[in-house]
Each structure stands twice: as C-alpha cells, then as structure tokens.
Amino acid sequence: MQRRNILWTMFSSIGAAAVLAGTASRANAVGVAGVDKAKVAYHLNELDKAGFVLGNIQNHFDGMGGPDRVKINLVIHGAALKAFYSTQASPELSAQVAGLAKMGLGLSACINTMKAQNVSLKDLLPGFTVADKGAVVLLADLQSQGYAYLKP
C-alpha cells in the first residue's frame, strides 16, 4: 500500500511539473518573461473605416497591456489615405493618431497611393513613413517578419 502511495505521489509530481513547464513556456511565448513582444500589422484601405481601425488599435494596445507588450504597424493605401491628410483630418482623428504614435504605432503610407493622390509626407499627419515598395509589399514583408495580419 505504501509503495502504491509513493508511486502515485511520484507520478503526480512529474505530471504537475510538466504542466507547470508547459504553462511557463506558453507565457514566455507571448512576451510575459522578456521574450519578443507580439507584432501586428493592420491593413487599412477603406476611407470610412479609419476611425474604426484606430479604435481597434487602441483596444489592441489596451488589451495586450500596453505598447511594451505589442508592436503595431498601420499600413494605409487607397482611399483611406485621404483620412490622414493634415488639412482634412478631423481634430478627433488627428488627436487619436498623435496619441497612438506616442504609444509606438508605426504609420506607413503607400508610395503608389501617394503618387496617385499627388501627396507627400508633409501633407500627411505627423509620424508617417513611406512604404517605398508599396503597401502590399510592406504587408507581406511584415508578415514574413512574424507580424500577424489584421484587416478590420
């Protein structure tokens, strides 16, 4: 009887250790213990979704525990770029973009769209960089670097 209890305790301990090791491994994979932070690329090409996507990005930062836990890049092309013209952006959208940029949001504008719309970086809200090979190429590059792709 005592041998059975010793064996039961031993196997239970091994099982518990395996479960704890697996939990620690999963925690490390999501950045809990200093491993790379999560990376997400948001794709925006619809003008009427600009505010919605910015809200999603804010929720994403909040849900992940802040910019120390997630790196987010917003890649914009097509009609959506017009929402980010400094002369046309609403004060609310401008403030939202500025706040997200301070949190570390990467803002990328498609060079092809910029040429088609005859705009330069100085025409856009502060914080933008140019996706010099185009938005779709940048999105593919980001995915190859481990970024999750989201298109709300």
PDB file of C-alpha atoms in Angstrom, residues 36-95:
ATOM      1  CA  ASP A  36       9.903  39.359 -28.075  1.00  0.00           C
ATOM      2  CA  LYS A  37       6.679  41.305 -27.954  1.00  0.00           C
ATOM      3  CA  ALA A  38       3.745  40.432 -30.166  1.00  0.00           C
ATOM      4  CA  LYS A  39       3.787  42.102 -33.606  1.00  0.00           C
ATOM      5  CA  VAL A  40       0.691  43.089 -35.564  1.00  0.00           C
ATOM      6  CA  ALA A  41       0.201  44.732 -38.963  1.00  0.00           C
ATOM      7  CA  TYR A  42      -3.132  46.454 -39.521  1.00  0.00           C
ATOM      8  CA  HIS A  43      -4.160  46.963 -43.162  1.00  0.00           C
ATOM      9  CA  LEU A  44      -6.400  49.935 -43.987  1.00  0.00           C
ATOM     10  CA  ASN A  45      -7.603  50.874 -47.468  1.00  0.00           C
ATOM     11  CA  GLU A  46     -11.206  51.965 -46.849  1.00  0.00           C
ATOM     12  CA  LEU A  47     -11.789  55.646 -46.058  1.00  0.00           C
ATOM     13  CA  ASP A  48     -14.891  55.049 -43.937  1.00  0.00           C
ATOM     14  CA  LYS A  49     -13.050  52.608 -41.639  1.00  0.00           C
ATOM     15  CA  ALA A  50     -10.242  54.931 -40.486  1.00  0.00           C
ATOM     16  CA  GLY A  51     -11.785  55.777 -37.113  1.00  0.00           C
ATOM     17  CA  PHE A  52     -12.885  52.193 -36.561  1.00  0.00           C
ATOM     18  CA  VAL A  53      -9.374  50.842 -37.207  1.00  0.00           C
ATOM     19  CA  LEU A  54      -7.771  53.420 -34.918  1.00  0.00           C
ATOM     20  CA  GLY A  55     -10.221  52.348 -32.209  1.00  0.00           C
ATOM     21  CA  ASN A  56      -9.257  48.719 -32.775  1.00  0.00           C
ATOM     22  CA  ILE A  57      -5.596  49.617 -32.457  1.00  0.00           C
ATOM     23  CA  GLN A  58      -6.211  51.451 -29.168  1.00  0.00           C
ATOM     24  CA  ASN A  59      -8.163  48.433 -27.905  1.00  0.00           C
ATOM     25  CA  HIS A  60      -5.318  46.180 -29.045  1.00  0.00           C
ATOM     26  CA  PHE A  61      -2.719  48.176 -27.086  1.00  0.00           C
ATOM     27  CA  ASP A  62      -5.024  48.214 -24.046  1.00  0.00           C
ATOM     28  CA  GLY A  63      -5.893  44.520 -24.298  1.00  0.00           C
ATOM     29  CA  MET A  64      -2.260  43.455 -24.581  1.00  0.00           C
ATOM     30  CA  GLY A  65      -1.197  45.539 -21.606  1.00  0.00           C
ATOM     31  CA  GLY A  66       0.316  48.493 -23.464  1.00  0.00           C
ATOM     32  CA  PRO A  67       2.973  49.230 -26.045  1.00  0.00           C
ATOM     33  CA  ASP A  68       5.605  47.337 -24.053  1.00  0.00           C
ATOM     34  CA  ARG A  69       3.752  44.120 -24.902  1.00  0.00           C
ATOM     35  CA  VAL A  70       2.853  44.645 -28.583  1.00  0.00           C
ATOM     36  CA  LYS A  71       4.323  46.365 -31.624  1.00  0.00           C
ATOM     37  CA  ILE A  72       1.712  47.584 -34.105  1.00  0.00           C
ATOM     38  CA  ASN A  73       2.156  48.978 -37.614  1.00  0.00           C
ATOM     39  CA  LEU A  74      -0.745  50.526 -39.541  1.00  0.00           C
ATOM     40  CA  VAL A  75      -0.253  50.248 -43.306  1.00  0.00           C
ATOM     41  CA  ILE A  76      -2.504  52.561 -45.335  1.00  0.00           C
ATOM     42  CA  HIS A  77      -3.203  52.790 -49.052  1.00  0.00           C
ATOM     43  CA  GLY A  78      -6.001  53.659 -51.438  1.00  0.00           C
ATOM     44  CA  ALA A  79      -8.858  55.933 -50.467  1.00  0.00           C
ATOM     45  CA  ALA A  80      -8.108  55.547 -46.736  1.00  0.00           C
ATOM     46  CA  LEU A  81      -5.025  57.740 -47.017  1.00  0.00           C
ATOM     47  CA  LYS A  82      -7.263  60.791 -47.506  1.00  0.00           C
ATOM     48  CA  ALA A  83      -8.432  60.490 -43.886  1.00  0.00           C
ATOM     49  CA  PHE A  84      -4.862  61.244 -42.798  1.00  0.00           C
ATOM     50  CA  TYR A  85      -4.264  64.400 -44.842  1.00  0.00           C
ATOM     51  CA  SER A  86      -3.268  67.056 -42.327  1.00  0.00           C
ATOM     52  CA  THR A  87      -5.653  69.559 -43.951  1.00  0.00           C
ATOM     53  CA  GLN A  88      -8.638  67.186 -43.998  1.00  0.00           C
ATOM     54  CA  ALA A  89      -8.287  65.081 -40.852  1.00  0.00           C
ATOM     55  CA  SER A  90     -10.791  65.818 -38.125  1.00  0.00           C
ATOM     56  CA  PRO A  91      -9.401  67.138 -34.826  1.00  0.00           C
ATOM     57  CA  GLU A  92     -10.520  63.900 -33.136  1.00  0.00           C
ATOM     58  CA  LEU A  93      -8.744  61.683 -35.664  1.00  0.00           C
ATOM     59  CA  SER A  94      -5.622  63.884 -35.523  1.00  0.00           C
ATOM     60  CA  ALA A  95      -5.521  63.596 -31.726  1.00  0.00           C
TER      61      ALA A  95
END
